[in-house]
Coordinates of C-alpha atoms in Angstrom, one line a residue:
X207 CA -11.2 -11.1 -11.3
X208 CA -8.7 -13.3 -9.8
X209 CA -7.3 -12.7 -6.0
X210 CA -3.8 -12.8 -5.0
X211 CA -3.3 -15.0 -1.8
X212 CA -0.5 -14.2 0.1
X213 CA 0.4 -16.8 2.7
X214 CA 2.9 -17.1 5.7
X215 CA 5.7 -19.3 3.2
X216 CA 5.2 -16.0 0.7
X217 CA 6.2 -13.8 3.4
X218 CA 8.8 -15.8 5.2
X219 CA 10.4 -15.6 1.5
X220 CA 10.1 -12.0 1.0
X221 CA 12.1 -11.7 4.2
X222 CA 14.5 -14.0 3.2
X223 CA 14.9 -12.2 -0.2
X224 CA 14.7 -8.5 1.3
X225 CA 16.0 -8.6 4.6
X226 CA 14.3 -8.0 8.1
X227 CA 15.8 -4.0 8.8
X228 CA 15.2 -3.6 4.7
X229 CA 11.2 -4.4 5.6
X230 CA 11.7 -2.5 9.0
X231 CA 13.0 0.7 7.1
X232 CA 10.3 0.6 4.5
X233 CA 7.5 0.1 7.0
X234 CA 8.2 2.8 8.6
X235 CA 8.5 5.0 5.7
X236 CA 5.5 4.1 4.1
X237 CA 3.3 4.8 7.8
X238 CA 5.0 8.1 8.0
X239 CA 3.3 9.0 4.3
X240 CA 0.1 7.1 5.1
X241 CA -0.2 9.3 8.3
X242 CA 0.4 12.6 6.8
X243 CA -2.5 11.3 4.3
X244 CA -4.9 10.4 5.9
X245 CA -4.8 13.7 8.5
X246 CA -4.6 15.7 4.6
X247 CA -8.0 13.9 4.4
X248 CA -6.9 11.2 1.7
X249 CA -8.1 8.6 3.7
X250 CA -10.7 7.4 5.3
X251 CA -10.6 5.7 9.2
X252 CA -13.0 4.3 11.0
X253 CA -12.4 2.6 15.2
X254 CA -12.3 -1.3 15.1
X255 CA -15.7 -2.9 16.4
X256 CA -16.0 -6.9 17.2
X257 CA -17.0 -9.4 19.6
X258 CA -15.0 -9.9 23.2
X259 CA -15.6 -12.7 25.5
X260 CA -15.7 -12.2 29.0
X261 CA -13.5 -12.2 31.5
X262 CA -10.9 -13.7 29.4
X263 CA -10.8 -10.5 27.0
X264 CA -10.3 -13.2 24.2
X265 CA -11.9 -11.1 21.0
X266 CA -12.5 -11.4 17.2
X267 CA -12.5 -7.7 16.0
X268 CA -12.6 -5.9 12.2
X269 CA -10.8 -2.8 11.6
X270 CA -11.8 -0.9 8.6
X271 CA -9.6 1.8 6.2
X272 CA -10.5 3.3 3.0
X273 CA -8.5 5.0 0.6
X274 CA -9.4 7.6 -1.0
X275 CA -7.2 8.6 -4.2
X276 CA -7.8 4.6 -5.5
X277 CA -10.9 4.1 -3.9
X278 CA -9.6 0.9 -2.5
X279 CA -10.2 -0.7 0.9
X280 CA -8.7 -2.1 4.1
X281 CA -9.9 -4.9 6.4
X282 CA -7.9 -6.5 8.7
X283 CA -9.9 -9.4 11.1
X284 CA -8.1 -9.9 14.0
X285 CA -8.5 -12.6 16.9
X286 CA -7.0 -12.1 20.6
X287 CA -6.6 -15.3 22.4
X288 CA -4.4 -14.7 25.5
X289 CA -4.1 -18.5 26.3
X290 CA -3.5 -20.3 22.6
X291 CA -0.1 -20.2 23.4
X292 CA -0.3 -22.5 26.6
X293 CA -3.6 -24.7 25.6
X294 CA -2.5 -25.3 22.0
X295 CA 0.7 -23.8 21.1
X296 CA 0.0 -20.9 18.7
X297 CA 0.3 -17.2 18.7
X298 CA -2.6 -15.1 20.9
X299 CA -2.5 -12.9 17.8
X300 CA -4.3 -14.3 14.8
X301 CA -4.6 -11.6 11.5
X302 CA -5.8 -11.7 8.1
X303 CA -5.8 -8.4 5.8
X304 CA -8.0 -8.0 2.9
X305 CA -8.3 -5.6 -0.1
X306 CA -11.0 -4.7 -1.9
X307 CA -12.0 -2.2 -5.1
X308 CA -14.6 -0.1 -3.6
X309 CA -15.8 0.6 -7.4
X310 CA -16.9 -2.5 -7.7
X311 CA -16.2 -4.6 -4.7
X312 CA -13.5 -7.1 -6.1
X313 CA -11.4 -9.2 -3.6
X314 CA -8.0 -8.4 -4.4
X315 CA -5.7 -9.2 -2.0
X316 CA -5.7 -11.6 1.0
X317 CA -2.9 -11.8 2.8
X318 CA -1.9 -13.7 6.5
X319 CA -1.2 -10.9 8.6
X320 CA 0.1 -12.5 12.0
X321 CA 3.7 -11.6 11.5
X322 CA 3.0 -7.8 9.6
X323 CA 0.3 -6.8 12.6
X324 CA 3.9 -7.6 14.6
X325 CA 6.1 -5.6 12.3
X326 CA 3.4 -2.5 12.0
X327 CA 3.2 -2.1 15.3
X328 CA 6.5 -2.2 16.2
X329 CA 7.3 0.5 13.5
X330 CA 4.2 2.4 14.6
X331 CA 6.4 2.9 17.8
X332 CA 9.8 3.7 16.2
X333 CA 7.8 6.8 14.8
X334 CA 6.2 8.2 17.2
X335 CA 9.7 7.2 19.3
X336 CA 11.5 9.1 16.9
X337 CA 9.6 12.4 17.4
X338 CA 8.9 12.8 20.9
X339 CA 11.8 10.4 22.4
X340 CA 15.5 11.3 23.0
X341 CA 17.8 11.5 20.2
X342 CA 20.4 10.2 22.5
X343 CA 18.2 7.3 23.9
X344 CA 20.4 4.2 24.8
X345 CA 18.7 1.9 27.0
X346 CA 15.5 0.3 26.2
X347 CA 13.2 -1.1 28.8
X348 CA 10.8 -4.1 27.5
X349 CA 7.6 -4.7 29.8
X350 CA 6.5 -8.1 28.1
X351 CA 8.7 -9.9 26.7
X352 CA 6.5 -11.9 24.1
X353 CA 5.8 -11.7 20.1
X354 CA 5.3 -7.9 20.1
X355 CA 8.5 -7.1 22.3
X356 CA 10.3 -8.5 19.7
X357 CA 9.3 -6.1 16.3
X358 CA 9.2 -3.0 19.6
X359 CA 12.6 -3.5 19.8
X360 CA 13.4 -4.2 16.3
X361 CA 12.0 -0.8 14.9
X362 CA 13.7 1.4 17.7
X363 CA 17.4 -0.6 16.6
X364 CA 17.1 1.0 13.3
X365 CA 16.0 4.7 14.8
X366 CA 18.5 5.0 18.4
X367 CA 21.7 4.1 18.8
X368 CA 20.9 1.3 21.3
X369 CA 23.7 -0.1 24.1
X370 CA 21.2 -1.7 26.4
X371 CA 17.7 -3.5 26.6
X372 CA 16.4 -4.2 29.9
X373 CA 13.2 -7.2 30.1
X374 CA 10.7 -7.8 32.4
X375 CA 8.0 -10.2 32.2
X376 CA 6.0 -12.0 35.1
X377 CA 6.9 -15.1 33.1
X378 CA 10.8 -16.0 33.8
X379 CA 10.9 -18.3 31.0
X380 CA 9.9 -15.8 28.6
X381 CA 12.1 -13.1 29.6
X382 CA 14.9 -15.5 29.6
X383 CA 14.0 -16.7 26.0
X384 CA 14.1 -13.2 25.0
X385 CA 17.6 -12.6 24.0
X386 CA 17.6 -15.3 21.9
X387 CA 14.6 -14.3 20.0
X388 CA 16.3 -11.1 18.8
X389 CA 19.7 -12.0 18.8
X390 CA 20.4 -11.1 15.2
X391 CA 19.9 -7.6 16.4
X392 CA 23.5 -7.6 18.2
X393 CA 22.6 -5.8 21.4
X394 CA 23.5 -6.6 25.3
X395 CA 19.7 -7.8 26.5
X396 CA 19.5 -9.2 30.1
X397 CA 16.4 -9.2 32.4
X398 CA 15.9 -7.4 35.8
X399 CA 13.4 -6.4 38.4
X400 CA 10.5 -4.4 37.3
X401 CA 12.3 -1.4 39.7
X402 CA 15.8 -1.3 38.1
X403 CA 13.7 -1.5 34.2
X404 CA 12.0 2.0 35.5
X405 CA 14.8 4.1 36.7
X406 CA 17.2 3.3 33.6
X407 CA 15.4 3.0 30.6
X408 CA 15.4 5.9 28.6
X409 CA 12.5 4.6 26.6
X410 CA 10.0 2.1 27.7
X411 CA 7.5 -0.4 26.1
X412 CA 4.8 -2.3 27.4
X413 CA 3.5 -5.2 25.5
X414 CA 1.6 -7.5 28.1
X415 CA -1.9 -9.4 28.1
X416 CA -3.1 -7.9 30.9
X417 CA -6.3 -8.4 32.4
X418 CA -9.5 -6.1 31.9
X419 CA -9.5 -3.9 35.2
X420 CA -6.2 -5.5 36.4
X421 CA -3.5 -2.9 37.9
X422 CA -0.9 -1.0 35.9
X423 CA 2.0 -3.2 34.5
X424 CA 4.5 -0.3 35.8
X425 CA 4.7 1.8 38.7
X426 CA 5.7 5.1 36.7
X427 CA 8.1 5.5 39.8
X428 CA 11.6 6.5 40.1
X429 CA 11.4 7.2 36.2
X430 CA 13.9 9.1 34.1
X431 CA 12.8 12.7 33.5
X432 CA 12.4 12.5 29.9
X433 CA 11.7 8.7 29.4
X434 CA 9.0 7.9 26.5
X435 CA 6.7 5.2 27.2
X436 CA 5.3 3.1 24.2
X437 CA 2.1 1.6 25.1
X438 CA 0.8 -1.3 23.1
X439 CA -1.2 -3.4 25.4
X440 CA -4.3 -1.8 25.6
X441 CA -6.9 -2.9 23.3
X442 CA -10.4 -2.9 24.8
X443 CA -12.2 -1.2 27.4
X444 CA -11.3 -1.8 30.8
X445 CA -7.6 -2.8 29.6
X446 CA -4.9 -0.5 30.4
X447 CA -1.0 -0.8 31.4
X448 CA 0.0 2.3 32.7
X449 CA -1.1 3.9 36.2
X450 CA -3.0 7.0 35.9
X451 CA -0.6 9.7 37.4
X452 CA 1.4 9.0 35.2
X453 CA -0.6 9.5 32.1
X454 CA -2.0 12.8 33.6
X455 CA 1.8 13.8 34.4
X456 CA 3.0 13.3 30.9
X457 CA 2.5 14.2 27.6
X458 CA 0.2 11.7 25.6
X459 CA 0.3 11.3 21.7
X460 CA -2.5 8.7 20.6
X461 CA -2.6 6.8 17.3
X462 CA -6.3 7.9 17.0
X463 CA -7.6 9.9 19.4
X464 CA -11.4 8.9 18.7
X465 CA -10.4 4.3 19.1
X466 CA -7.3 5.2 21.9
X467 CA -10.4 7.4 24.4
X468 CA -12.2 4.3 24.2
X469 CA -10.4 1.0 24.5
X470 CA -6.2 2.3 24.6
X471 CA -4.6 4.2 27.9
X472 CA -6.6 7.0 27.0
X473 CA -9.7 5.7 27.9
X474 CA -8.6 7.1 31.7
X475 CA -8.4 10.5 30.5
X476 CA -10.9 13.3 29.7
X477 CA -10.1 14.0 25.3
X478 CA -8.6 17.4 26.4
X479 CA -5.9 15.8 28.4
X480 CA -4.5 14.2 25.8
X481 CA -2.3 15.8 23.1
X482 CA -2.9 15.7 19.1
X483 CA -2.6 12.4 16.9
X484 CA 0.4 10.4 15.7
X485 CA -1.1 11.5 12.5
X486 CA -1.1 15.4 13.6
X487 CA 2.5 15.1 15.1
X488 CA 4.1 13.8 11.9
X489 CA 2.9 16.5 10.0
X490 CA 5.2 18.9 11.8
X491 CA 7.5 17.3 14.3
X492 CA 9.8 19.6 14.9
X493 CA 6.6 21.4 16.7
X494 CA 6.9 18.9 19.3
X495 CA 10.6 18.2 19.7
X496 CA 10.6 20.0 22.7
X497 CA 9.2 17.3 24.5
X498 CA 12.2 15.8 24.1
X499 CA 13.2 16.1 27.4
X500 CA 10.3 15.7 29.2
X501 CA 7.7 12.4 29.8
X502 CA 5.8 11.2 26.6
X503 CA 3.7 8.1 25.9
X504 CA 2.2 7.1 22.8
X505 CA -0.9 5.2 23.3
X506 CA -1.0 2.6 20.4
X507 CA -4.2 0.9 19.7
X508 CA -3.4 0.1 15.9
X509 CA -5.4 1.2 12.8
X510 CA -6.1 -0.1 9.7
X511 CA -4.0 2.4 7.9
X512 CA -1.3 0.7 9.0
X513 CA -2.5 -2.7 7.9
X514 CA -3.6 -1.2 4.8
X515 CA 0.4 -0.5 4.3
X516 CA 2.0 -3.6 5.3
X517 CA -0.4 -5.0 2.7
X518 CA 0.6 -2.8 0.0
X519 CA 4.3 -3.7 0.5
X520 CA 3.7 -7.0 0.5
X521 CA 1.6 -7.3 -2.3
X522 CA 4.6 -5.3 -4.3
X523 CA 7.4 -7.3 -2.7
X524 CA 5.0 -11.3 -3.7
X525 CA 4.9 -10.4 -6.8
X526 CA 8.5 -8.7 -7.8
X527 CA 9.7 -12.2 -6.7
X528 CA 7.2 -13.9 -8.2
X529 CA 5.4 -15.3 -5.3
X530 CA 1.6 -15.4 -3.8
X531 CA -1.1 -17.4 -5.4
X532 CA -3.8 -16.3 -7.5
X533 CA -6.8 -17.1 -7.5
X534 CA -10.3 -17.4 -8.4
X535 CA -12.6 -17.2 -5.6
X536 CA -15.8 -14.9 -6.8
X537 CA -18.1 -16.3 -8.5
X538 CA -18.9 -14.4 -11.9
X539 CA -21.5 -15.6 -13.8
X540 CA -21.4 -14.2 -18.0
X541 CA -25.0 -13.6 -17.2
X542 CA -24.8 -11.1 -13.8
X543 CA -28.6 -12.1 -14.2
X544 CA -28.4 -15.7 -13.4
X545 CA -26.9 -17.1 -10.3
X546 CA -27.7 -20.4 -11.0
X547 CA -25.9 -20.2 -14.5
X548 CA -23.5 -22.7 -13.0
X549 CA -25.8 -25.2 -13.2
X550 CA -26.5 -25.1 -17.1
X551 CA -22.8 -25.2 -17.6
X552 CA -22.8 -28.6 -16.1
X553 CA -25.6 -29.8 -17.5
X554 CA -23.8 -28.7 -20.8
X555 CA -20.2 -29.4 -20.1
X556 CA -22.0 -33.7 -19.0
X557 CA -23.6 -33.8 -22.7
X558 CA -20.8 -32.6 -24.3
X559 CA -19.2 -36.0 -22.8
X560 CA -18.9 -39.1 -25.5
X561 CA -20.9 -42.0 -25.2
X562 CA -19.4 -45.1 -23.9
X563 CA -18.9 -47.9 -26.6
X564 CA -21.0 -50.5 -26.4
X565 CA -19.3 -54.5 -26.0
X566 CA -21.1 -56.9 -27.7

């Protein structure tokens, strides 16, 4: 009944030992399977629920998955804290995943999930990308340039042949950082106006903390006339990045349709102006290659599903290398009946001790 812990030193090792694209290429291949089972019914999703404080949009949300064919399940607990970074330097993403047997409730896994929320999102993206974008896409155009830019831009290297990446960020400092932050992906990056990112990108992403009920983070002006638009930012109600004439002027592919109405861009759409899941699209893509040439956005909100994948790579990856910790951290009694057993051990284990010699 032991529990692997997987922490950040296990995966900065696994990375180290597998490569970056090798964990990029198998992220993405595992999602695409996971999708196609969970819309097959093999899996069970349900919308994240938590607590948000207000007007910050600062939150501590759950987000649950169950799998069906070994009854195991998912939870990842994730904090949002837009200003850690400037009051006391750490990521405004916070993660941890955990694993459980549903047969009999066993912790099994528990893994920091700060850097794989990055890298599941970011292949999320290269998916959907990879359906409904250009094959020929060459220029990239970055709308944030923080943590979440960085794994955006990682997963589309490995799907377009990339010449160009265009940032914008209403932080200078940040969008001047960015090259170096992904400059062991080889690629031209500069920054420019917010107007020159629009009318050349051939696929854009936005990554920003935007503020509940702020305006759109883009114009949607001047835009290419088959640009694809990943949106990430969105992740409660009354948060949204993209204007709304755009959405209703293009074609919009959520992550899950039933979370993304509610707290993603397609909370400013009615559900039958949207277009089917992630999930439903990757079960036959070429059905929507067509939209190839014309405007798409895929509205990412995130699931568990995909956290329940990063996990399961990671928990095969710790252990081929023989890394993680294991330990025990349930208490179980030999008598289910007593929860107090714990107390006669000790009083058994302290008898059992010798007496002291006596000195005359």
């Amino acid at each position: 009944m032991e529990t692997l812990l997987i922490r950040p030193e296990d995966i900065a090792e696994v990375v180290k030992q597998v490569g970056l694209d090798s964990l990029m290429d198998r992220m993405m291949a595992s999602l695409t399977e996971a999708f196609k089972e969970v819309n097959r019914g093999q899996g069970e999703l349900r919308s994240r629920a938590g607590f948000v404080k207000k007007p910050s949009c600062a939150c501590v949300e759950w987000m649950p998955y169950m799998r069906k064919t070994d009854q195991s399940v998912t939870i990842k607990v994730v904090a949002y804290q837009p200003d850690n970074i400037e009051t006391i330097g750490i990521p405004t993403v916070l993660a941890t995943t955990s694993l459980y047997d549903f047969n009999n409730g066993h912790l099994v896994a528990l893994c920091d999930a700060v850097t794989l929320t990055a890298i599941r999102t970011g292949a999320a993206s290269a998916i959907a990308s990879k359906i409904l974008a250009h094959p020929d896409s060459a220029t990239v155009g970055l709308v944030g340039a923080g943590a979440q830019a960085v794994t955006q831009l990682h997963g589309l290297s490995r799907v377009f042949p990339l010449r160009e990446v265009l940032v914008f960020d209403v932080d200078p400092d940040v969008a001047r950082s960015f090259s170096s932050r992904v400059a062991f992906l080889g690629l031209s990056v500069r920054s420019c106006s917010l107007e020159e990112l629009e009318r050349n990108a051939d696929i854009i992403c936005t990554a920003t903390s935007v503020d509940e009920g702020a305006d759109p983070v883009m114009t949607g002006e001047n835009l290419k006339p088959h640009v694809h638009i990943n949106a990430v930012g969105a992740d409660i109600i009354g948060k949204t990045e993209l204007p709304l004439s755009l959405l209703k002027q293009s074609f919009v592919c959520p992550d899950f349709p039933e979370q993304a109405l509610v707290e993603g861009e397609s909370q400013q759409l009615q559900p039958e102006e949207i277009g089917p899941s992630l999930m439903e699209v990757i079960e036959r893509p070429e059905k929507f290659y067509h939209w190839r040439e014309q405007q798409t956005i895929f509205d990412s909100t995130g699931l568990a599903i995909e956290d329940h994948v990063a996990l399961a790579i990671m928990q095969e990856l710790v252990q081929v290398h023989g890394l993680g910790q294991r330990l025990q951290l349930e208490y179980c009694p030999k008598d289910p009946y007593n929860p107090y057993e714990f107390m006669t051990s000790s009083a058994q284990h302290s008898s059992a001790q010798p007496e002291p010699l006596a000195v005359s």
